Short mmCIF file of C-alpha atoms in Angstrom, two decimals:
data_model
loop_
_atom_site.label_atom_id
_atom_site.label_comp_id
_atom_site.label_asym_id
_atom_site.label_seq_id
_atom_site.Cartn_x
_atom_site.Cartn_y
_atom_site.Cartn_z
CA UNK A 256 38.08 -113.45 -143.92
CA UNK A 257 38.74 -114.22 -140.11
CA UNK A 258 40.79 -112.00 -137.88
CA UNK A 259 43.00 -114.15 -136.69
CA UNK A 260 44.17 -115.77 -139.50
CA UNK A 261 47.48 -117.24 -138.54
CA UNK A 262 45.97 -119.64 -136.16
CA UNK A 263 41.85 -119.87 -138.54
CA UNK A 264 43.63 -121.15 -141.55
CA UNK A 265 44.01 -124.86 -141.58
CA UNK A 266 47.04 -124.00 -144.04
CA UNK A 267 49.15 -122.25 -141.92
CA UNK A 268 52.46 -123.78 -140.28
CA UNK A 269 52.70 -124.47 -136.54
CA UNK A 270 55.82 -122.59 -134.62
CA UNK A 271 55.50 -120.41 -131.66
CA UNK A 272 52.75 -117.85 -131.70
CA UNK A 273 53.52 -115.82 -128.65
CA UNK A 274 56.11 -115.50 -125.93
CA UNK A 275 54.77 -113.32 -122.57
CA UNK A 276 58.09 -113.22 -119.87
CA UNK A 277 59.02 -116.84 -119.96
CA UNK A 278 55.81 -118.68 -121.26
CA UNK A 279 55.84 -119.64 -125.28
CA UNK A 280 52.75 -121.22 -126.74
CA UNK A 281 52.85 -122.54 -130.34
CA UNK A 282 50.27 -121.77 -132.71
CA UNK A 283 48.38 -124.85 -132.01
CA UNK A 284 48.21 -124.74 -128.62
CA UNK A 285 47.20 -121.07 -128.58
CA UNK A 286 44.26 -122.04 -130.77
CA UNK A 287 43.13 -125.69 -128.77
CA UNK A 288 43.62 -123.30 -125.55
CA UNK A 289 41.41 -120.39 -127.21
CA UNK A 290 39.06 -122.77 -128.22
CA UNK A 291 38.40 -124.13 -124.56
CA UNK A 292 37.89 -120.27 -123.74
CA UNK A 293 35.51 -119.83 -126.69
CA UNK A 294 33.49 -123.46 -125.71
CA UNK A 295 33.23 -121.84 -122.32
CA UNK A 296 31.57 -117.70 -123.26
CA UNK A 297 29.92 -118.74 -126.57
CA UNK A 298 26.68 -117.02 -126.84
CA UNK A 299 27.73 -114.14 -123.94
CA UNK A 300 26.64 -110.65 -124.41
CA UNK A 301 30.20 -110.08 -123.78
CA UNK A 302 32.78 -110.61 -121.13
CA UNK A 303 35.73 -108.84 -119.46
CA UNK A 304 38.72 -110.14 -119.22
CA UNK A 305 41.58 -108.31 -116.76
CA UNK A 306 44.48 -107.71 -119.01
CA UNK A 307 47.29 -108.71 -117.53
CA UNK A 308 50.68 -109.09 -119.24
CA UNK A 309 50.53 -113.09 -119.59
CA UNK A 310 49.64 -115.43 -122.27
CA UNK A 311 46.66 -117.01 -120.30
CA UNK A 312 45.39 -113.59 -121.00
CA UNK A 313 45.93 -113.25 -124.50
CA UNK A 314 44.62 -116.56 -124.44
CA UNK A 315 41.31 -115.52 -123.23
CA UNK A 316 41.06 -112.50 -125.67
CA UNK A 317 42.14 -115.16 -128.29
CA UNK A 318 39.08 -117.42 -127.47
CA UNK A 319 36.30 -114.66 -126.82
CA UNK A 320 37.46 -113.50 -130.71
CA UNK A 321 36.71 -116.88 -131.54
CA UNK A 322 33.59 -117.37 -130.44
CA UNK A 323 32.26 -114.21 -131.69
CA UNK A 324 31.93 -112.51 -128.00
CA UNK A 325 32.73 -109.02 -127.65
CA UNK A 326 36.08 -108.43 -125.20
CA UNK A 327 36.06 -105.69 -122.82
CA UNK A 328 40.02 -105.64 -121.60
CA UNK A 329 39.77 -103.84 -117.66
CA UNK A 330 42.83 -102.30 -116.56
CA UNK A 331 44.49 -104.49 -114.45
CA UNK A 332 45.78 -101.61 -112.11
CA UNK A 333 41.95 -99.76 -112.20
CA UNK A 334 39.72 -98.39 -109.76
CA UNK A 335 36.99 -99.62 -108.13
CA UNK A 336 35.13 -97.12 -109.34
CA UNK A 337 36.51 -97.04 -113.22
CA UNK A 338 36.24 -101.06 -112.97
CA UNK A 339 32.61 -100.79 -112.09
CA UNK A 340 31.51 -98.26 -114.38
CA UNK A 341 33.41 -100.70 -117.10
CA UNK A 342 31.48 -103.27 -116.08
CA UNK A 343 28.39 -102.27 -115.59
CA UNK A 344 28.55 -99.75 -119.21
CA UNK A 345 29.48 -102.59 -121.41
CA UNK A 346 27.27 -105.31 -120.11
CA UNK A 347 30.06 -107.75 -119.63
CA UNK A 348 28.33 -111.05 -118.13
CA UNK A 349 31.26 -112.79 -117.26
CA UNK A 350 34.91 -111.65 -116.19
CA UNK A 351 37.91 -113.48 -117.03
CA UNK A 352 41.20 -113.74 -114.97
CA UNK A 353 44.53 -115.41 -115.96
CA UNK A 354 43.88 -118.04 -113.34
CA UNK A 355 40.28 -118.83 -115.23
CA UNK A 356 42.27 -120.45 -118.01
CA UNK A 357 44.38 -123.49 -119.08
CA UNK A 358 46.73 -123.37 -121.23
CA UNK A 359 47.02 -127.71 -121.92
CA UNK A 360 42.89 -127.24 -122.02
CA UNK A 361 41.50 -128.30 -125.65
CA UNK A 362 38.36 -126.46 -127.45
CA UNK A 363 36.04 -127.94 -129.97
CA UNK A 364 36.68 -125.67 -132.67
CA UNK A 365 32.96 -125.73 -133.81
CA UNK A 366 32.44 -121.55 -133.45
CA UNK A 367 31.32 -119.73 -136.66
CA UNK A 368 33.16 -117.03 -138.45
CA UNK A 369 32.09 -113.88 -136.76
CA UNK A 370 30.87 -111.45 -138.89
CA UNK A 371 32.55 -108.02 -140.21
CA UNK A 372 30.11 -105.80 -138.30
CA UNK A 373 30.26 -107.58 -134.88
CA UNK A 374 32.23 -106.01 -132.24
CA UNK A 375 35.43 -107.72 -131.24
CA UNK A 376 36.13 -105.06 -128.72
CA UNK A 377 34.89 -102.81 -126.72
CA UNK A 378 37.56 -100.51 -125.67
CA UNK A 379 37.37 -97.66 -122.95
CA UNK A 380 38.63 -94.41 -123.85
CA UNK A 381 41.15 -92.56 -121.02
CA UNK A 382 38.18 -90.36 -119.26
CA UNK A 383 40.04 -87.05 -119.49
CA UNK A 384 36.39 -85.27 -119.51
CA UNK A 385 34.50 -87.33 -117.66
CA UNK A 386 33.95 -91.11 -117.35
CA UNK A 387 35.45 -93.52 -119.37
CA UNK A 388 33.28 -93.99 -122.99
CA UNK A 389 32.99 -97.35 -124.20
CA UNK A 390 34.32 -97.47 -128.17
CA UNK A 391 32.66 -100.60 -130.26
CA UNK A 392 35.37 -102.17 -132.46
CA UNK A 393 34.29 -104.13 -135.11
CA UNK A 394 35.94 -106.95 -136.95
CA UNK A 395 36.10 -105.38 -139.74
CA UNK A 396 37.32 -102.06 -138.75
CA UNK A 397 40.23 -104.08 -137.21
CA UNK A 398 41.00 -106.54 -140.16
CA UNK A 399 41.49 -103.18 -141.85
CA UNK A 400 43.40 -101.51 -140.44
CA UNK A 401 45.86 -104.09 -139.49
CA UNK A 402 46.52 -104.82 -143.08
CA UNK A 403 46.82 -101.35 -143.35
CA UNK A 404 49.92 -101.21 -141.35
CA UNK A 405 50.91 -104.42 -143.30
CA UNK A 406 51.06 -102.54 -146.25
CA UNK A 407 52.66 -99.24 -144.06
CA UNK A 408 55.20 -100.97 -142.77
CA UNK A 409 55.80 -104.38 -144.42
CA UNK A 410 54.88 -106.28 -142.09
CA UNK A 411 55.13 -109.87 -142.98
CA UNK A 412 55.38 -113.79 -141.42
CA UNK A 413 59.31 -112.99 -141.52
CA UNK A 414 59.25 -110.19 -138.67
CA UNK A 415 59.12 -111.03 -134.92
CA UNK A 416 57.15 -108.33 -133.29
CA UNK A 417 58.49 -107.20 -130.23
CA UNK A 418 57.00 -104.89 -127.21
CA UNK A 419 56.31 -104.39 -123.61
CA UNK A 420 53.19 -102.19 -123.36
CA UNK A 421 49.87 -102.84 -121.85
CA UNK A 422 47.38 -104.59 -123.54
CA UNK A 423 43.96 -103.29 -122.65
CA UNK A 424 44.69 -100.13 -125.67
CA UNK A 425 44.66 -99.99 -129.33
CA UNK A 426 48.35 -99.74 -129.46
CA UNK A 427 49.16 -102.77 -127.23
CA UNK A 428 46.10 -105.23 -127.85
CA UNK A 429 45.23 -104.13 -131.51
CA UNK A 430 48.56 -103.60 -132.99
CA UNK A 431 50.80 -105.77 -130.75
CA UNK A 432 48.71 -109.12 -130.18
CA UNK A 433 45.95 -109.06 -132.67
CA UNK A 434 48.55 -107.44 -135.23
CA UNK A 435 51.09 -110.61 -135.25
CA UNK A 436 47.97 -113.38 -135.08
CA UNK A 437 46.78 -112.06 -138.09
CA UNK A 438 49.78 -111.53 -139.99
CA UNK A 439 51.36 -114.83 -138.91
CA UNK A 440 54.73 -112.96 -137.28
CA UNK A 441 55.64 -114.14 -133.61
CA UNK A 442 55.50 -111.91 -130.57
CA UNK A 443 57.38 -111.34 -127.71
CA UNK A 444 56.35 -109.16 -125.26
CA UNK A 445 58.42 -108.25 -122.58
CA UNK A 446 55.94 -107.66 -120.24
CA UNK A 447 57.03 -104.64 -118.88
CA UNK A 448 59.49 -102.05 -121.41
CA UNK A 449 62.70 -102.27 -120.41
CA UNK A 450 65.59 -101.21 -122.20
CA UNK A 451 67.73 -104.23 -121.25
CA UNK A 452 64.21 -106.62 -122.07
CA UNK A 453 63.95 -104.95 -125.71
CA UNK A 454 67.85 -104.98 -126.32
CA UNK A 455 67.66 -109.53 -125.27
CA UNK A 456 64.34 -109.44 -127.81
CA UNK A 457 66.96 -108.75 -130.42
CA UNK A 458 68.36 -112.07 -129.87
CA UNK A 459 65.07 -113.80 -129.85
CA UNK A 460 64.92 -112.19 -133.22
CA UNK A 461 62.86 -109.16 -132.88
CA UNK A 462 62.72 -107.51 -135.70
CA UNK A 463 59.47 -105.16 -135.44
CA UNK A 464 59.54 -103.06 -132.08
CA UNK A 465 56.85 -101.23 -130.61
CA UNK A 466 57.35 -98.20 -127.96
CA UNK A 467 55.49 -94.93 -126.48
CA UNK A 468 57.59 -92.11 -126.47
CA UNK A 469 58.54 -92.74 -122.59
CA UNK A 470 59.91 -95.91 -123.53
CA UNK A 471 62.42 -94.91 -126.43
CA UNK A 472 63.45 -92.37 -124.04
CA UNK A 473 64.64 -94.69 -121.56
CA UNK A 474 66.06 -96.71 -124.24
CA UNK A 475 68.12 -94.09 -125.48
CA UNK A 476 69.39 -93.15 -121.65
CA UNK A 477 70.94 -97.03 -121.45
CA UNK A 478 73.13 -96.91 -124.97
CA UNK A 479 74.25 -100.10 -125.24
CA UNK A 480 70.41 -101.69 -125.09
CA UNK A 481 69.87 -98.56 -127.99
CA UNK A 482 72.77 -99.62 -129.70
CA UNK A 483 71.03 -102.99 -129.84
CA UNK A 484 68.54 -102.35 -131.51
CA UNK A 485 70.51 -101.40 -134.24
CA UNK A 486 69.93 -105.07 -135.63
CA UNK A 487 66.35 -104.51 -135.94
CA UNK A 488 64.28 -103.90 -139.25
CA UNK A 489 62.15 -101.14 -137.80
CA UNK A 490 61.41 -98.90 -134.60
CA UNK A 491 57.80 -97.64 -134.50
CA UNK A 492 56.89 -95.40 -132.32
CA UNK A 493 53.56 -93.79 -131.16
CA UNK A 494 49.95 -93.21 -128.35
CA UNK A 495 52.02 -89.76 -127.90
CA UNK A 496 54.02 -87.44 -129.67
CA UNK A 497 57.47 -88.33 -129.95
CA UNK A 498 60.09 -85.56 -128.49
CA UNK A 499 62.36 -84.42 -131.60
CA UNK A 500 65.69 -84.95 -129.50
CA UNK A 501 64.48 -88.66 -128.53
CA UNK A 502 64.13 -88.90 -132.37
CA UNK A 503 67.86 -87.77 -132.85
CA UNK A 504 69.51 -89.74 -130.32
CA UNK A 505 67.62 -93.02 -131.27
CA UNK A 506 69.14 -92.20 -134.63
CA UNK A 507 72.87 -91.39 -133.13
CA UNK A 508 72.83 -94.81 -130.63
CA UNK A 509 70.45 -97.24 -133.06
CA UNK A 510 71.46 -96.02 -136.73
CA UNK A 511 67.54 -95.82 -137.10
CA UNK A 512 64.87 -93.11 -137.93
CA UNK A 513 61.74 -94.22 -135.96
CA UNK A 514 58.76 -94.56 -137.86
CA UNK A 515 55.72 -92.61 -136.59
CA UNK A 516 51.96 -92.77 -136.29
CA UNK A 517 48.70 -91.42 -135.54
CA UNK A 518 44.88 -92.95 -134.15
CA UNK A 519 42.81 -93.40 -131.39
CA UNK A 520 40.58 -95.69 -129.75
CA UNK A 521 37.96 -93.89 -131.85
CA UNK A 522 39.64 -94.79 -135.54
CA UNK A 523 42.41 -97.36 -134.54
CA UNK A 524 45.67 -95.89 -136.88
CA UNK A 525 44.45 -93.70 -139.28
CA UNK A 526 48.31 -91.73 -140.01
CA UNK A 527 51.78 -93.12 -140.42
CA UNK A 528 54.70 -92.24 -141.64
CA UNK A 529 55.91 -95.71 -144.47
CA UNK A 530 58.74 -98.19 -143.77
CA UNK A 531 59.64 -97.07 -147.67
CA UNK A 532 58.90 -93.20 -146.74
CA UNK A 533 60.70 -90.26 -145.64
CA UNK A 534 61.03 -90.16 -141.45
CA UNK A 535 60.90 -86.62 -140.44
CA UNK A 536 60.85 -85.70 -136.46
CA UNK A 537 57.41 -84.39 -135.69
CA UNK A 538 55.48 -85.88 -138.54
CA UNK A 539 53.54 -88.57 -138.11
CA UNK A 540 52.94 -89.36 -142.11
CA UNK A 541 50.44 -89.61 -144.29
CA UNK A 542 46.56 -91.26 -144.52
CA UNK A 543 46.99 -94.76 -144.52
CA UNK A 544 45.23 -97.11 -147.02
CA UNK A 545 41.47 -96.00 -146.92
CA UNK A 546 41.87 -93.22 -144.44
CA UNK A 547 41.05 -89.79 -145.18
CA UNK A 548 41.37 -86.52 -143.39
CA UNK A 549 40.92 -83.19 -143.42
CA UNK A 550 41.51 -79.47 -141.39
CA UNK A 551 38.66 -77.53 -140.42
CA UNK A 552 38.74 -74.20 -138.05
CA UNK A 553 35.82 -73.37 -135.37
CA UNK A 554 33.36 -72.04 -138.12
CA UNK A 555 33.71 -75.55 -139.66
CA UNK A 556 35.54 -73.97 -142.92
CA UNK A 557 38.04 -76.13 -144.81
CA UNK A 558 41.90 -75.63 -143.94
CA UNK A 559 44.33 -75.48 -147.11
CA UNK A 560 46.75 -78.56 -146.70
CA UNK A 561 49.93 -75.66 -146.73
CA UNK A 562 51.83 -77.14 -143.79
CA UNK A 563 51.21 -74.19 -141.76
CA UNK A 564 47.25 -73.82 -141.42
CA UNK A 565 46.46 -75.69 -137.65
CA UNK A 566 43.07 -77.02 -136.91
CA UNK A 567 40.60 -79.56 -136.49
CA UNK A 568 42.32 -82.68 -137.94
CA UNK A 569 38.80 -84.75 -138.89
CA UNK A 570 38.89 -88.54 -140.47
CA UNK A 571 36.67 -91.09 -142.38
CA UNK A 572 37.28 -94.36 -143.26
CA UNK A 573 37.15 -98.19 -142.89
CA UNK A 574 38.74 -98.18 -139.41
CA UNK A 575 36.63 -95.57 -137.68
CA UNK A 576 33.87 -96.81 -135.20
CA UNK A 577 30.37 -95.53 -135.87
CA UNK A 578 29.96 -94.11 -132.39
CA UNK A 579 29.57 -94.47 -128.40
CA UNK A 580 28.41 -97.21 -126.65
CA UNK A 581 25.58 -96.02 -124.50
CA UNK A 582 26.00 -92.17 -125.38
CA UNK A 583 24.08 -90.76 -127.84
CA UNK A 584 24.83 -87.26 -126.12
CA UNK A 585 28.40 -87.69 -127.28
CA UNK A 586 27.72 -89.13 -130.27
CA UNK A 587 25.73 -85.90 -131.13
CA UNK A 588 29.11 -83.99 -131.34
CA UNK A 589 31.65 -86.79 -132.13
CA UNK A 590 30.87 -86.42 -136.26
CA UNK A 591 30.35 -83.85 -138.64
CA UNK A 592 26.81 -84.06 -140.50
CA UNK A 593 28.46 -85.55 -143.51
CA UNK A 594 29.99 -88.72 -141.87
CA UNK A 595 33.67 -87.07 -140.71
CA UNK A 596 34.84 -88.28 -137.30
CA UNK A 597 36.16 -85.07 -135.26
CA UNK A 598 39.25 -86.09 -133.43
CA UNK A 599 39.08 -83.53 -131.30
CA UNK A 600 42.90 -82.93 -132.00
CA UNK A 601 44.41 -79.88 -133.84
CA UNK A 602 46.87 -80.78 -136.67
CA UNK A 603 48.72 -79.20 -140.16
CA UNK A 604 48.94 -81.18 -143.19
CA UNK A 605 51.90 -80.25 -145.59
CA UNK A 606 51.32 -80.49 -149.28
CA UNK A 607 52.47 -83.60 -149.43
CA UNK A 608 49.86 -84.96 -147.37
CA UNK A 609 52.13 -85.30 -144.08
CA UNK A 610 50.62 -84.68 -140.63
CA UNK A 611 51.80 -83.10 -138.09
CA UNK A 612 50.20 -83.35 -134.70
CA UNK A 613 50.07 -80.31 -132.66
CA UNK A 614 47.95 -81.62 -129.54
CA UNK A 615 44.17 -81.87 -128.25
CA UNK A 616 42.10 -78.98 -129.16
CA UNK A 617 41.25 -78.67 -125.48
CA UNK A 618 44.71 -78.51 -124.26
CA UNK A 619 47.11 -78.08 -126.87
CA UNK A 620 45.53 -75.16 -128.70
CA UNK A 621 46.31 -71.91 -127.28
CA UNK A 622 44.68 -68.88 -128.40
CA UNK A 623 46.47 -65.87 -127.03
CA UNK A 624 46.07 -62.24 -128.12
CA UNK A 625 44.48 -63.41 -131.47
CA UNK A 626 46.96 -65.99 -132.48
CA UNK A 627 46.49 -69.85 -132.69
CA UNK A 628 49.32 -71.25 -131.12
CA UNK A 629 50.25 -75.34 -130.92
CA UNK A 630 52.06 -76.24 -127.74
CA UNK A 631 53.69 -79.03 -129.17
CA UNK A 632 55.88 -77.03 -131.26
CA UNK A 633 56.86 -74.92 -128.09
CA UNK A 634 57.40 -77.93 -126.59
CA UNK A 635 59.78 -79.80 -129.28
CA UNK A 636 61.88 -76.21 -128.86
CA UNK A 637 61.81 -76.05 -125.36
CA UNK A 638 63.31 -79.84 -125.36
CA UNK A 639 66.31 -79.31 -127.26
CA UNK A 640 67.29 -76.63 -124.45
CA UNK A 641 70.41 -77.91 -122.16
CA UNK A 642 69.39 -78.78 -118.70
CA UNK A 643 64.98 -79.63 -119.66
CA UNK A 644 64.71 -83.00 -119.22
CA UNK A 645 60.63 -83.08 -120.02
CA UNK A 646 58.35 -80.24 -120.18
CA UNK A 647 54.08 -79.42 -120.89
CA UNK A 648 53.07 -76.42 -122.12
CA UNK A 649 49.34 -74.93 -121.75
CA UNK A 650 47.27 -71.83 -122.01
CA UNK A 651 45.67 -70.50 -118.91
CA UNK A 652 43.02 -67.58 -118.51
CA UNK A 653 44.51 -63.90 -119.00
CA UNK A 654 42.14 -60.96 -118.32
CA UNK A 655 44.42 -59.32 -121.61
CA UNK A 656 45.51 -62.32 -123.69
CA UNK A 657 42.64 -64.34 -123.22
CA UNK A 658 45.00 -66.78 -122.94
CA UNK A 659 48.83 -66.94 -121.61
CA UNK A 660 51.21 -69.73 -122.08
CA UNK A 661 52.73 -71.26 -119.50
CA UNK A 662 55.34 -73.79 -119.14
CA UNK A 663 55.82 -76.59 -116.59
CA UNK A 664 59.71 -77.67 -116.61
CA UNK A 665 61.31 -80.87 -115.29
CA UNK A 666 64.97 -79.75 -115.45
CA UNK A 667 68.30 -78.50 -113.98
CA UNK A 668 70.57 -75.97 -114.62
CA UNK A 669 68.01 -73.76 -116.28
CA UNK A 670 65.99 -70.43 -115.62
CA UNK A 671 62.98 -69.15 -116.08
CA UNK A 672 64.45 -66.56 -118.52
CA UNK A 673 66.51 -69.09 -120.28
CA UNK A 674 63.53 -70.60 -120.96
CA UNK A 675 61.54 -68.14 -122.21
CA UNK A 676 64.30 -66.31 -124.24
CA UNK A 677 64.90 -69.80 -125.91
CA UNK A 678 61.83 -69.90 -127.83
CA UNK A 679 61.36 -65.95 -127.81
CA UNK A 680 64.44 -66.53 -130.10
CA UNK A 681 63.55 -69.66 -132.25
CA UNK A 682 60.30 -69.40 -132.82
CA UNK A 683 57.84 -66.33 -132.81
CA UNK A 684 58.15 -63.92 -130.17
CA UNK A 685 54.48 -64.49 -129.28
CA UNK A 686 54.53 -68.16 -128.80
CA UNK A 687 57.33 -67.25 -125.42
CA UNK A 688 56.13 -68.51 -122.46
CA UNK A 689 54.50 -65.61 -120.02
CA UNK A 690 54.70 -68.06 -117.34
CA UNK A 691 57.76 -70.90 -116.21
CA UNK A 692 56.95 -73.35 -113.45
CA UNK A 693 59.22 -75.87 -112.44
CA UNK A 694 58.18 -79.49 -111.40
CA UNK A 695 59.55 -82.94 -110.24
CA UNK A 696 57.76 -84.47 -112.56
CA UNK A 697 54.53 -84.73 -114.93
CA UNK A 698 51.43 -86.71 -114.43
CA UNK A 699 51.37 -89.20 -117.28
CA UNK A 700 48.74 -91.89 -117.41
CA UNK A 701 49.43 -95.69 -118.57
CA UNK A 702 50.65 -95.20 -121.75
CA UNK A 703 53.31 -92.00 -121.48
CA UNK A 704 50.97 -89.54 -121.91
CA UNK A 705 51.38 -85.98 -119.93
CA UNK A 706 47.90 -85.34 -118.43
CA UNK A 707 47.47 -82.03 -118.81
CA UNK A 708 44.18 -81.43 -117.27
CA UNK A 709 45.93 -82.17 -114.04
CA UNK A 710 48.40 -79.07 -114.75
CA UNK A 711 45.89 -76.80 -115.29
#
């Protein structure tokens, strides 16, 4: 079966596909316009197209899809350095602007249904530890997991999908433009997430909206655009962990529980929490269909799924990619000798099968004075104190510990004692920071997330 269903399938009805800002293209245009792009790269190794919020971009993604060509989205806002090394790594022959295409242009339609295992993307990962690695995406790996979330989340032709976020990631490209061609349901994307853009996509009839955690924060500081959303059918929100009091006052302004998930660039979504499930703060849900996971800790041992045990959180399944582009040195370490993709993120898994992500092995797993401590729950505490507007927590070198925690705190009002004695007194004494630094501000890359690295 084709990706991109709502516009392959000689059966389905016209209507408008997408609307980016203030441009709307039906379904038939989109696909005559996609098919000029796909007359024009057929037969390319693959091609790079800059993604800019705009529909002559999706456009171009649309069309490379089409004619079976691999699409390597480039940050429109990257480097000279990261856009060469992009480049260059995924062997993209041509590059593709906004300009490059016409909208009123007409394609022959003559391109064969790619096949499951050819790539459809090749996505760059963030580069925390190192440069950028090039992730294969296959068409099959997508197909399923988008009718995955279907089945998650009920999506259907009746929702209008509605979001703002960039569209070079899994969570904007995958889920919010490939997600609504497939499934036939309209998108609007706002170009960039604002509160007052999401709250007018309710009266476009938005129905479905997407957000990073920065993003329903800002909603939720502008009540009347949260208040809004009220008239939505879901709020899903995810690419980082969403702060428990963001959860609560979503609830308090919109009348909805957020639904949350899990993936990566590696798996696509692999973990959400069900549109007919229970919505707790800090879970992300359970395996979706044909995921699996499991816990292991550093001897490789199996983790009991008790809700408390924190380790590896490892994953198989249709959706995961089958490893680097151009690395077989990472590849090496990325799975387990039975097929299991390490994440490389520590997580618990109740009895139930819910997840609950604590952070990145290499920055969210402290290990001080023979304890195995997750910053994120330190974190979720340390957020419900008056006066902290954000904060990151970490482990740095101690001669004794091996490792202390330390906290950096965006906030006013509040002292380093208050701080400490806050989770001293709500959680274990143990997991108290040693250390309180307070900051402007916290580096976050494109899509919300805090970059610790830089903090430590």
């Amino acid at each position: 079966m084709p990706l991109l269903t709502s516009l392959t399938d000689p059966a389905a009805s016209d209507g408008i596909a997408l609307t980016v800002g203030e441009v709307s293209l039906g379904r038939e245009q989109l696909r005559a316009a996609a098919g000029a792009v796909a007359d024009r790269v057929a037969g390319a190794r693959a091609v790079a197209v800059e993604a800019t919020a705009d529909a002559r971009t999706v456009t171009a993604i649309v069309g490379c899809l089409l004619a079976g060509v691999p699409v390597v989205p480039v940050p429109p806002d990257s480097g000279d350095t990261e856009r060469a090394h992009i480049l260059r790594d995924s062997g993209a022959e041509q590059i593709l602007r906004a300009e490059d295409v016409v909208l009123t242009a007409r394609g022959t339609g003559t391109h064969a249904v790619p096949a499951g295992d050819a790539t459809a993307l090749v996505l760059y990962t963030s580069g925390t530890t190192g440069a950028p690695k090039g992730v294969p995406v296959t068409h099959a790996s997508i197909i399923a997991g988008l009718d995955a979330l279907a089945d998650a989340w009920d999506w259907t032709p009746a929702d209008t999908l509605v979001h703002g976020l960039p569209i070079f990631h899994v969570h904007g490209l995958v889920l919010g433009v490939l997600g609504p061609l497939r499934h036939g349901s309209p998108l609007v994307h706002t170009v960039r997430p604002r509160p007052e853009a999401y709250a007018k996509a309710v009266e476009q009839g938005g129905s479905l909206f997407f957000g990073v955690p920065t993003v329903w924060s800002r909603i939720t500081a502008q009540p009347d655009a949260a208040r809004a959303l009220g008239a939505a059918r879901l709020l899903v929100s995810g690419s980082a962990p969403l702060p428990v009091p963001v959860f609560g006052r979503l609830q308090e302004l919109s009348g909805h529980r957020p639904v949350e998930r899990y993936g990566m660039t590696e798996t696509l979504i692999t973990v959400s929490t069900r549109a007919d499930g229970e919505r707790v703060p800090g879970l992300v849900g359970v395996p979706v269909k044909g995921a699996r996971t499991r816990l292991t800790d550093d001897t490789g041992a199996f983790l009991p799924h008790d809700g408390e045990a924190v380790g590896e959180l490892q994953v198989h399944g249709p959706t995961v990619f089958s490893g680097y582009l151009n690395r077989p040195d990472a590849n090496a370490t990325a799975f387990t000798p039975d097929g299991w993709f390490r994440t490389g993120d520590v997580a618990t898994i109740d009895s139930g099968g819910r997840h609950r992500i604590v952070g990145r092995a290499s920055t969210d797993l402290i290990k001080s004075g023979g304890y195995r401590i997750g910053a994120g729950e330190i974190e979720d505490v340390l957020l419900a104190l008056a006066g902290v507007r954000e904060v990151a927590v970490v482990g740095v070198p101690d001669d004794d510990l091996g490792e202390r925690i330390r906290a950096f705190v965006v906030g006013d009002g509040v002292s380093a004692q208050q701080v400490i004695e806050h989770v001293a007194t709500r959680l274990s004494v143990h997991k108290r920071p040693r250390d309180v630094v307070f900051v402007p501000g916290l580096p976050r890359n494109a899509m919300g997330k805090v970059v610790k690295q830089q903090l430590r």
